[in-house]
């Protein structure tokens, strides 16, 4: 169940992309279910992602290349919010 849903920016008539939405869920399990089902949208024009604060987004940008290298090397690596876990 949604508690609140709103677009994150004003519509631009020159932009053919749909406006992104922010959804606040009433229950944590509903949010986890939606995030888990996001893989079913592969190959469509839709996507689902978590909305992180700017500080965490910047940290994640630095950690993603390390995550990819670790996975290529055969390590079990996960990125959780702004922390990278390798072989934990």
PDB file of C-alpha atoms in Angstrom:
ATOM      1  CA  UNK A   1       0.000   0.000   0.000  1.00  0.00           C
ATOM      2  CA  UNK A   2       1.252   3.460  -0.871  1.00  0.00           C
ATOM      3  CA  UNK A   3       1.299   6.211   1.693  1.00  0.00           C
ATOM      4  CA  UNK A   4       2.240   8.913  -0.820  1.00  0.00           C
ATOM      5  CA  UNK A   5       3.325   9.076  -4.482  1.00  0.00           C
ATOM      6  CA  UNK A   6       4.601  12.166  -6.308  1.00  0.00           C
ATOM      7  CA  UNK A   7       6.731  13.112  -9.354  1.00  0.00           C
ATOM      8  CA  UNK A   8      10.240  14.422  -8.651  1.00  0.00           C
ATOM      9  CA  UNK A   9      10.463  17.167 -11.267  1.00  0.00           C
ATOM     10  CA  UNK A  10       8.260  19.325 -13.448  1.00  0.00           C
ATOM     11  CA  UNK A  11       7.191  18.058 -16.827  1.00  0.00           C
ATOM     12  CA  UNK A  12       9.145  19.353 -19.796  1.00  0.00           C
ATOM     13  CA  UNK A  13       7.130  19.298 -23.020  1.00  0.00           C
ATOM     14  CA  UNK A  14      10.371  18.798 -25.036  1.00  0.00           C
ATOM     15  CA  UNK A  15      11.286  15.704 -23.025  1.00  0.00           C
ATOM     16  CA  UNK A  16       9.885  12.407 -24.304  1.00  0.00           C
ATOM     17  CA  UNK A  17      10.906  10.552 -21.122  1.00  0.00           C
ATOM     18  CA  UNK A  18       8.238   9.878 -18.520  1.00  0.00           C
ATOM     19  CA  UNK A  19       8.520  11.732 -15.214  1.00  0.00           C
ATOM     20  CA  UNK A  20      10.115   9.681 -12.404  1.00  0.00           C
ATOM     21  CA  UNK A  21       7.938   9.025  -9.362  1.00  0.00           C
ATOM     22  CA  UNK A  22       8.772   8.748  -5.682  1.00  0.00           C
ATOM     23  CA  UNK A  23       6.593   6.292  -3.760  1.00  0.00           C
ATOM     24  CA  UNK A  24       6.424   6.071   0.021  1.00  0.00           C
ATOM     25  CA  UNK A  25       5.132   2.724   1.217  1.00  0.00           C
ATOM     26  CA  UNK A  26       3.052   2.227   4.348  1.00  0.00           C
ATOM     27  CA  UNK A  27       4.634  -1.170   5.058  1.00  0.00           C
ATOM     28  CA  UNK A  28       8.274  -2.229   4.664  1.00  0.00           C
ATOM     29  CA  UNK A  29       7.264  -5.647   3.300  1.00  0.00           C
ATOM     30  CA  UNK A  30       5.370  -3.968   0.445  1.00  0.00           C
ATOM     31  CA  UNK A  31       8.488  -1.994  -0.513  1.00  0.00           C
ATOM     32  CA  UNK A  32      10.665  -5.107  -0.423  1.00  0.00           C
ATOM     33  CA  UNK A  33       8.132  -7.005  -2.542  1.00  0.00           C
ATOM     34  CA  UNK A  34       8.104  -4.270  -5.215  1.00  0.00           C
ATOM     35  CA  UNK A  35      11.915  -4.072  -5.253  1.00  0.00           C
ATOM     36  CA  UNK A  36      12.099  -7.863  -5.549  1.00  0.00           C
ATOM     37  CA  UNK A  37       9.715  -7.875  -8.517  1.00  0.00           C
ATOM     38  CA  UNK A  38      11.649  -5.148 -10.361  1.00  0.00           C
ATOM     39  CA  UNK A  39      13.630  -7.808 -12.249  1.00  0.00           C
ATOM     40  CA  UNK A  40      10.427  -8.590 -14.176  1.00  0.00           C
ATOM     41  CA  UNK A  41      10.638  -5.153 -15.810  1.00  0.00           C
ATOM     42  CA  UNK A  42      13.889  -6.026 -17.616  1.00  0.00           C
ATOM     43  CA  UNK A  43      13.561  -5.153 -21.310  1.00  0.00           C
ATOM     44  CA  UNK A  44      10.769  -2.629 -20.745  1.00  0.00           C
ATOM     45  CA  UNK A  45      10.797   1.157 -20.489  1.00  0.00           C
ATOM     46  CA  UNK A  46      10.196   0.958 -16.740  1.00  0.00           C
ATOM     47  CA  UNK A  47      12.589   0.599 -13.809  1.00  0.00           C
ATOM     48  CA  UNK A  48      12.402   0.500 -10.028  1.00  0.00           C
ATOM     49  CA  UNK A  49      15.200   1.744  -7.783  1.00  0.00           C
ATOM     50  CA  UNK A  50      15.738   2.922  -4.242  1.00  0.00           C
ATOM     51  CA  UNK A  51      15.944   6.662  -3.673  1.00  0.00           C
ATOM     52  CA  UNK A  52      19.132   7.448  -1.752  1.00  0.00           C
ATOM     53  CA  UNK A  53      20.293  10.806  -0.390  1.00  0.00           C
ATOM     54  CA  UNK A  54      22.923  12.620  -2.478  1.00  0.00           C
ATOM     55  CA  UNK A  55      25.744  11.713  -0.043  1.00  0.00           C
ATOM     56  CA  UNK A  56      25.038   7.997  -0.334  1.00  0.00           C
ATOM     57  CA  UNK A  57      24.722   8.217  -4.132  1.00  0.00           C
ATOM     58  CA  UNK A  58      28.194   9.789  -4.308  1.00  0.00           C
ATOM     59  CA  UNK A  59      29.702   7.067  -2.081  1.00  0.00           C
ATOM     60  CA  UNK A  60      28.022   4.350  -4.146  1.00  0.00           C
ATOM     61  CA  UNK A  61      29.443   5.815  -7.381  1.00  0.00           C
ATOM     62  CA  UNK A  62      32.929   5.347  -5.949  1.00  0.00           C
ATOM     63  CA  UNK A  63      32.207   1.799  -4.756  1.00  0.00           C
ATOM     64  CA  UNK A  64      30.500   0.391  -7.881  1.00  0.00           C
ATOM     65  CA  UNK A  65      33.743  -0.067  -9.908  1.00  0.00           C
ATOM     66  CA  UNK A  66      35.303  -1.910  -6.941  1.00  0.00           C
ATOM     67  CA  UNK A  67      32.170  -4.064  -6.668  1.00  0.00           C
ATOM     68  CA  UNK A  68      32.350  -4.985 -10.360  1.00  0.00           C
ATOM     69  CA  UNK A  69      36.057  -5.876 -10.121  1.00  0.00           C
ATOM     70  CA  UNK A  70      35.433  -8.034  -7.057  1.00  0.00           C
ATOM     71  CA  UNK A  71      32.615  -9.915  -8.794  1.00  0.00           C
ATOM     72  CA  UNK A  72      34.756 -10.438 -11.915  1.00  0.00           C
ATOM     73  CA  UNK A  73      37.444 -11.925  -9.659  1.00  0.00           C
ATOM     74  CA  UNK A  74      34.929 -14.442  -8.338  1.00  0.00           C
ATOM     75  CA  UNK A  75      34.355 -12.859  -4.943  1.00  0.00           C
ATOM     76  CA  UNK A  76      30.963 -12.661  -3.267  1.00  0.00           C
ATOM     77  CA  UNK A  77      30.399  -8.890  -3.149  1.00  0.00           C
ATOM     78  CA  UNK A  78      27.373  -6.831  -2.123  1.00  0.00           C
ATOM     79  CA  UNK A  79      26.720  -3.112  -1.986  1.00  0.00           C
ATOM     80  CA  UNK A  80      24.381  -2.208   0.879  1.00  0.00           C
ATOM     81  CA  UNK A  81      23.501   1.489   1.027  1.00  0.00           C
ATOM     82  CA  UNK A  82      26.985   3.073   1.259  1.00  0.00           C
ATOM     83  CA  UNK A  83      28.967   0.015   2.378  1.00  0.00           C
ATOM     84  CA  UNK A  84      30.693  -2.593   0.217  1.00  0.00           C
ATOM     85  CA  UNK A  85      30.908  -6.141   1.589  1.00  0.00           C
ATOM     86  CA  UNK A  86      33.290  -8.626  -0.004  1.00  0.00           C
ATOM     87  CA  UNK A  87      33.356 -12.286   1.097  1.00  0.00           C
ATOM     88  CA  UNK A  88      31.532 -11.703   4.328  1.00  0.00           C
TER      89      UNK A  88
END
